Short mmCIF file of C-alpha atoms and ligand atoms in Angstrom, two decimals:
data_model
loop_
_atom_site.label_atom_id
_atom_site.label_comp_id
_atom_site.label_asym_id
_atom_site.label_seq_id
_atom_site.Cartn_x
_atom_site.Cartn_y
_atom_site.Cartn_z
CA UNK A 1 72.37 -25.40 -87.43
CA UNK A 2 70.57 -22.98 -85.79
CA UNK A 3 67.69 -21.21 -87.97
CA UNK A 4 64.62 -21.91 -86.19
CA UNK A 5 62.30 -18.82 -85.47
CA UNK A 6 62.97 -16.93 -88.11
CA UNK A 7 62.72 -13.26 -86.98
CA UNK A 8 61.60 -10.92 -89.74
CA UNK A 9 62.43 -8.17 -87.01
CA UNK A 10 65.68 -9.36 -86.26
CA UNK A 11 66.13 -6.70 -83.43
CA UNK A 12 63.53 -7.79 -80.72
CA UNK A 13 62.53 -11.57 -79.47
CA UNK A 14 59.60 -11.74 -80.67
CA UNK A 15 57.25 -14.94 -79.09
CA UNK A 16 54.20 -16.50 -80.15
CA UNK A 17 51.14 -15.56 -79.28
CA UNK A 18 49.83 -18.84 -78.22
CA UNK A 19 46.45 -17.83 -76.21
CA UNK A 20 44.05 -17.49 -79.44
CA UNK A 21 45.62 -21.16 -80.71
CA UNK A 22 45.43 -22.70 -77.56
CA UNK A 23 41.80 -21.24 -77.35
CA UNK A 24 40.13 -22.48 -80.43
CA UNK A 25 38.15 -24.55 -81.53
CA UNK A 26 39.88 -25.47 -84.66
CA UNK A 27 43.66 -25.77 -85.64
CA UNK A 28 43.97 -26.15 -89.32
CA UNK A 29 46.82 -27.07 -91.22
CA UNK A 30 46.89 -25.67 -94.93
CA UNK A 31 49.93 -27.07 -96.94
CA UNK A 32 51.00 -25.51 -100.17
CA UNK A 33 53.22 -26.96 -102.46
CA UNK A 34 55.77 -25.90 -105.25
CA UNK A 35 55.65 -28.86 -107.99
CA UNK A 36 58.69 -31.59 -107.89
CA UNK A 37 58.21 -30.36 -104.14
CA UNK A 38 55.46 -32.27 -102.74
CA UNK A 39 55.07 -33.93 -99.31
CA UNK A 40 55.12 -37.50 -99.24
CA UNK A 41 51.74 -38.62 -98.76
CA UNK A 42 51.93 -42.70 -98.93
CA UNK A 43 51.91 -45.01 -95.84
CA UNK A 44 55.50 -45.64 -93.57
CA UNK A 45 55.33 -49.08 -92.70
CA UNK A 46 51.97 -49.70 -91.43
CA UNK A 47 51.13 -45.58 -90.59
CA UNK A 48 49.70 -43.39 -92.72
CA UNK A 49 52.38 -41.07 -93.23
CA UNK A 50 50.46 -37.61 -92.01
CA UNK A 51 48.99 -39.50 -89.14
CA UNK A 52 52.72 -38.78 -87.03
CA UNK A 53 51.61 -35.04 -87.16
CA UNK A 54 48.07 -35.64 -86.17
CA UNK A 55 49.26 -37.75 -83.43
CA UNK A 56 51.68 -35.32 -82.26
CA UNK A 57 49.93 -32.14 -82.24
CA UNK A 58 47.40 -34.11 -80.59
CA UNK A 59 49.89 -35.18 -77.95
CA UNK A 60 50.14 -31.83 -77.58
CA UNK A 61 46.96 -31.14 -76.41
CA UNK A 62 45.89 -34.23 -74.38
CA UNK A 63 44.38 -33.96 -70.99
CA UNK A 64 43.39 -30.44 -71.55
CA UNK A 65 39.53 -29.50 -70.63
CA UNK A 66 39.46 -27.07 -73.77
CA UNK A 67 41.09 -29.23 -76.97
CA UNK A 68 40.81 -27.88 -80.03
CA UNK A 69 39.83 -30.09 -83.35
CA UNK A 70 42.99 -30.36 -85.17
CA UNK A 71 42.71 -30.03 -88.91
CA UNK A 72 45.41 -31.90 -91.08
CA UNK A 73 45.50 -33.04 -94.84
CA UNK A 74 46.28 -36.17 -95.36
CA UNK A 75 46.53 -36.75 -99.00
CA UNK A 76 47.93 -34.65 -102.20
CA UNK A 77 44.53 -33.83 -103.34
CA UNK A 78 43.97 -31.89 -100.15
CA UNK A 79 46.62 -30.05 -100.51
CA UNK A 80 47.02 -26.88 -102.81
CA UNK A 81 49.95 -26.68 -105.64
CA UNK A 82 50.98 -23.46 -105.97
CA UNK A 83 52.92 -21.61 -109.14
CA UNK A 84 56.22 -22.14 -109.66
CA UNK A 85 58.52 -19.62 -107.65
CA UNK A 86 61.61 -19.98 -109.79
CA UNK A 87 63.84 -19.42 -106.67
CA UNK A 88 66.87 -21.27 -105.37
CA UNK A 89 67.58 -19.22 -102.22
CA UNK A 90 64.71 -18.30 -99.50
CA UNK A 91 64.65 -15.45 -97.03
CA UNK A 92 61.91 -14.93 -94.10
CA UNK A 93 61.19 -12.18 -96.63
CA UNK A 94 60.67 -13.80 -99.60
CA UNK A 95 58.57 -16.79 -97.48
CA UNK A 96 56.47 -13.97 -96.43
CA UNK A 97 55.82 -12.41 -99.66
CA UNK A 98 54.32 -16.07 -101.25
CA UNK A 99 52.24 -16.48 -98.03
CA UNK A 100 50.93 -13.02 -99.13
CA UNK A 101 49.47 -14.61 -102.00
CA UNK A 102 47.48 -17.44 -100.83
CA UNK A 103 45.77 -15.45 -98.10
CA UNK A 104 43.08 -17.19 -95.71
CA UNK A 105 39.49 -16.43 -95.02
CA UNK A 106 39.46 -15.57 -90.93
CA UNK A 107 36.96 -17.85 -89.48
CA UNK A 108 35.76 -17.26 -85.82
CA UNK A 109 37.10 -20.26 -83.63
CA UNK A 110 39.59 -21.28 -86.30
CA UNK A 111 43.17 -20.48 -86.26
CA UNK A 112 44.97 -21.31 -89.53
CA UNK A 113 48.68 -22.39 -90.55
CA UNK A 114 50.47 -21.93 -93.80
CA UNK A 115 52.95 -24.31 -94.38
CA UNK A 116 54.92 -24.11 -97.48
CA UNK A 117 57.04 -27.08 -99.56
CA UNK A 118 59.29 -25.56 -101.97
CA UNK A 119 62.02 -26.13 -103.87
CA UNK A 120 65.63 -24.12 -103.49
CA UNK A 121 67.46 -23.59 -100.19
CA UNK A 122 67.39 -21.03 -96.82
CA UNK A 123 70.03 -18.82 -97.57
CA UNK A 124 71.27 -19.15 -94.37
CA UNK A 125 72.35 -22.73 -95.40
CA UNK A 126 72.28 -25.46 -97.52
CA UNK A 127 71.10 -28.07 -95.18
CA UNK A 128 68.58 -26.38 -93.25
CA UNK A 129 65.52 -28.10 -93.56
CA UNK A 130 63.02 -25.91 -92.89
CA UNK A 131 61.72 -22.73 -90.77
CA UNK A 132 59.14 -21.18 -89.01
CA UNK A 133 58.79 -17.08 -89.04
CA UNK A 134 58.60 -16.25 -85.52
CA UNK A 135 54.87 -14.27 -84.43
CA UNK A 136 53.07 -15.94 -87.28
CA UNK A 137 51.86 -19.02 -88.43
CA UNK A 138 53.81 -19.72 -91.78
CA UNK A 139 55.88 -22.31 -92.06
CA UNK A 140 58.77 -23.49 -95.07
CA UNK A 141 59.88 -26.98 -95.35
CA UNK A 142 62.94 -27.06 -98.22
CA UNK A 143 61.78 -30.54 -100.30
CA UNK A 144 65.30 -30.43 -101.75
CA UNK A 145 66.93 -31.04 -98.52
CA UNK A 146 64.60 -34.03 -98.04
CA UNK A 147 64.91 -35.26 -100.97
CA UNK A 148 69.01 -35.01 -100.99
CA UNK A 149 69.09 -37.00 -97.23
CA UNK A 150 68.16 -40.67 -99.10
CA UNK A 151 64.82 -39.87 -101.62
CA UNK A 152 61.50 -41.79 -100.72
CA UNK A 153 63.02 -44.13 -98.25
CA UNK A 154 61.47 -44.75 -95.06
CA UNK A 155 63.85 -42.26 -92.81
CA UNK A 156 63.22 -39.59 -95.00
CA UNK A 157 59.24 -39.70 -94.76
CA UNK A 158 59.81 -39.72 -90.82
CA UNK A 159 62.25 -36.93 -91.33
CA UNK A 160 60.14 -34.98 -93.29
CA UNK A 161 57.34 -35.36 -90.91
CA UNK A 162 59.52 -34.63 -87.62
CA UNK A 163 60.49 -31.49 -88.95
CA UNK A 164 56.90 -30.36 -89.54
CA UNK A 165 56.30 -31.31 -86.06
CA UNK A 166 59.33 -29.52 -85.07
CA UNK A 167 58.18 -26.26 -87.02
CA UNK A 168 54.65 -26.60 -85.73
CA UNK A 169 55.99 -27.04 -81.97
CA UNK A 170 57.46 -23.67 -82.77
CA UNK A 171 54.73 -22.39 -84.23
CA UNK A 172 52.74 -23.60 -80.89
CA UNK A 173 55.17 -21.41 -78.40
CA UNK A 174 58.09 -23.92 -77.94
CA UNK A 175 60.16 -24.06 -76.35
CA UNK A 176 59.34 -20.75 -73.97
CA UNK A 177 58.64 -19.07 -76.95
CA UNK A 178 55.18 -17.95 -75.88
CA UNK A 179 54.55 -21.17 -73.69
CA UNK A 180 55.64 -21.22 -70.64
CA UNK A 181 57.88 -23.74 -69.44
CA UNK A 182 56.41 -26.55 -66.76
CA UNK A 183 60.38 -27.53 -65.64
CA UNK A 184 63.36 -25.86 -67.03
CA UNK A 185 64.34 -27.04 -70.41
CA UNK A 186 64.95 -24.30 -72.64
CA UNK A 187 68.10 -24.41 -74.45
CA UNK A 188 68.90 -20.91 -74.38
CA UNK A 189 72.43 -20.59 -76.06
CA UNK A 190 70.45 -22.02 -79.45
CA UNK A 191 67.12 -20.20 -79.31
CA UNK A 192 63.37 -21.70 -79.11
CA UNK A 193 64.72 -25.33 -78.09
CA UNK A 194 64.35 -28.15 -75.73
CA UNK A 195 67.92 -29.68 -74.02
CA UNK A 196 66.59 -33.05 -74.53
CA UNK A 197 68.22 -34.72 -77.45
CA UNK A 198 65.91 -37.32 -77.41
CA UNK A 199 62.92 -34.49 -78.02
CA UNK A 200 62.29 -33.60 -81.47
CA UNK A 201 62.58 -29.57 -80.07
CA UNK A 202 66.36 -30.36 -79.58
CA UNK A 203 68.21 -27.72 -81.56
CA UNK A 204 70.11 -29.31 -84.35
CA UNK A 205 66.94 -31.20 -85.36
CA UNK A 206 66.48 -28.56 -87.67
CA UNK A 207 69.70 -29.36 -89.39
CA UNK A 208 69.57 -32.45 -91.82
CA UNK A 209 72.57 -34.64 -90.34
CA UNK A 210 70.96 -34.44 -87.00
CA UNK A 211 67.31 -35.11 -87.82
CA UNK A 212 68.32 -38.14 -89.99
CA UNK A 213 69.75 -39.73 -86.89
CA UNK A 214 66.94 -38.52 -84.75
CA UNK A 215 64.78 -40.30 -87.14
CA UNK A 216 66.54 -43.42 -87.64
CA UNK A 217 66.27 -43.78 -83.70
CA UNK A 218 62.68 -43.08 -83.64
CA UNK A 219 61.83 -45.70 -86.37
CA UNK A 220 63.85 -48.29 -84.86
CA UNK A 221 61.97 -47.28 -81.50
CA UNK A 222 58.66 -47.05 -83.01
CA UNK A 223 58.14 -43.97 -81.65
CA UNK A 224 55.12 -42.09 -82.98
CA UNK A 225 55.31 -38.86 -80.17
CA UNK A 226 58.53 -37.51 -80.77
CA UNK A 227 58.27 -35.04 -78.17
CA UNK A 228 59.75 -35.67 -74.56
CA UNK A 229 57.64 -35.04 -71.59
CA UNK A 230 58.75 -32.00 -70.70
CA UNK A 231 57.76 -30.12 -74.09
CA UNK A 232 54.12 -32.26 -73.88
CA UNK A 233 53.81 -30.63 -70.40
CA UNK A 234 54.27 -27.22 -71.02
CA UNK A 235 51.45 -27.60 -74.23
CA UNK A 236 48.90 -29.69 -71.38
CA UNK A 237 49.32 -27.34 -68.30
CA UNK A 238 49.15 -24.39 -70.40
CA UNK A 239 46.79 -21.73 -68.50
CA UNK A 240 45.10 -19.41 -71.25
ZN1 LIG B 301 63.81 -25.16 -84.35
ZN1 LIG B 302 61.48 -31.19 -75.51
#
């Protein structure tokens, strides 16, 4: 299931451009949501649940002279409900278009991303679980998906938050899409992904199946950093 990077321009590769994230002072996450599509915002086990993406884009960033401040709602009322979008299958186009709506204020030193819960399906395929539109910063997670891979249990709050970190790696230039790679690891035959498939960059992670077992693994592990060295590397030796 390979729909990760999302090209709007479907004719040339088009990368991040990761030097103004990497650069700033401030990395906020904005999430949006569609209602009967919200995130899950209560504690897994003894984590709070939005803590795994705090911990991993800091991961990201660790050891690094210049760190940015990474911005992440926590809890629903942080969070902004949109108006119902009435739509049961999503393009990039039509993620695009709703991102159009809730624009952000440019702040110097602050880059912004949009991520979106919503109900409906890619129409690509059913069990896609979410995407992120290559050269920007907008991001869709599809709450049905979630919510159809075993609703409010334990694996699906990991899953849910693995994919965001798996659209947010994206959406931070992996893998080799905008960041360079440390050691070879890019899976090229499956786009922006990591050949690990213990990393949560490995390609079929995006596909529901996959990332359910991924997840089950990483709870029974304990594992809070779901990426594997080599994708941390390429985020910590990054030269702007
Ligand atoms: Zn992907
Ligand atoms: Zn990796």
């Amino acid at each position: 299931m390979i729909s990760c990077g999302k090209e709007a321009k479907k004719s040339s590769r088009i990368q991040q451009n990761v030097s103004p994230l990497f650069n700033s002072q401030v990395l906020t996450v904005k999430v949006f949501y569609e209602e009967d599509a919200q995130p899950y915002t209560d504690n897994i086990l003894t984590v709070k649940i939005w803590d795994l993406l705090q911990i991993n884009l800091d991961a990201l960033f660790k050891g690094r002279t210049k760190r940015p401040q990474v911005i992440i709602p926590k809890t629903l009322p942080e969070m902004t409900k949109t108006i119902s979008f009435h739509r049961d299958l999503w393009t990039v186009e039509d993620v695009l278009n709703i991102s159009k709506t809730y624009p952000e204020v440019k702040k110097t030193g602050t880059e912004t991303f949009k991520i979106f819960f919503v109900k409906g399906y890619s129409k690509e395929s059913p069990t896609i679980i979410g995407f992120h539109i290559n050269d920007s910063n907008i991001m869709v997670i599809f709450k049905d998906v979630i919510k159809n891979s075993g609703n409010g249990n334990h694996i699906s709050k990991y899953l849910e938050q693995a994919t965001l970190v798996h659209e947010m790696g994206h959406a931070l230039g992996l893998v080799n899409n905008g960041l360079p790679m440390v050691t070879p690891h890019h899976d090229q035959a499956h786009g922006a992904h990591c050949l690990r498939q213990d990393c949560v960059m490995y390609y079929s992670n995006e596909g529901a199946s996959s990332m359910m077992s991924f997840a089950k693994d990483a709870l029974a592990k304990g594992s809070l950093v779901m990426f594997e060295e080599q994708c941390l590397s390429d985020a910590r030796n990054y030269k702007n």
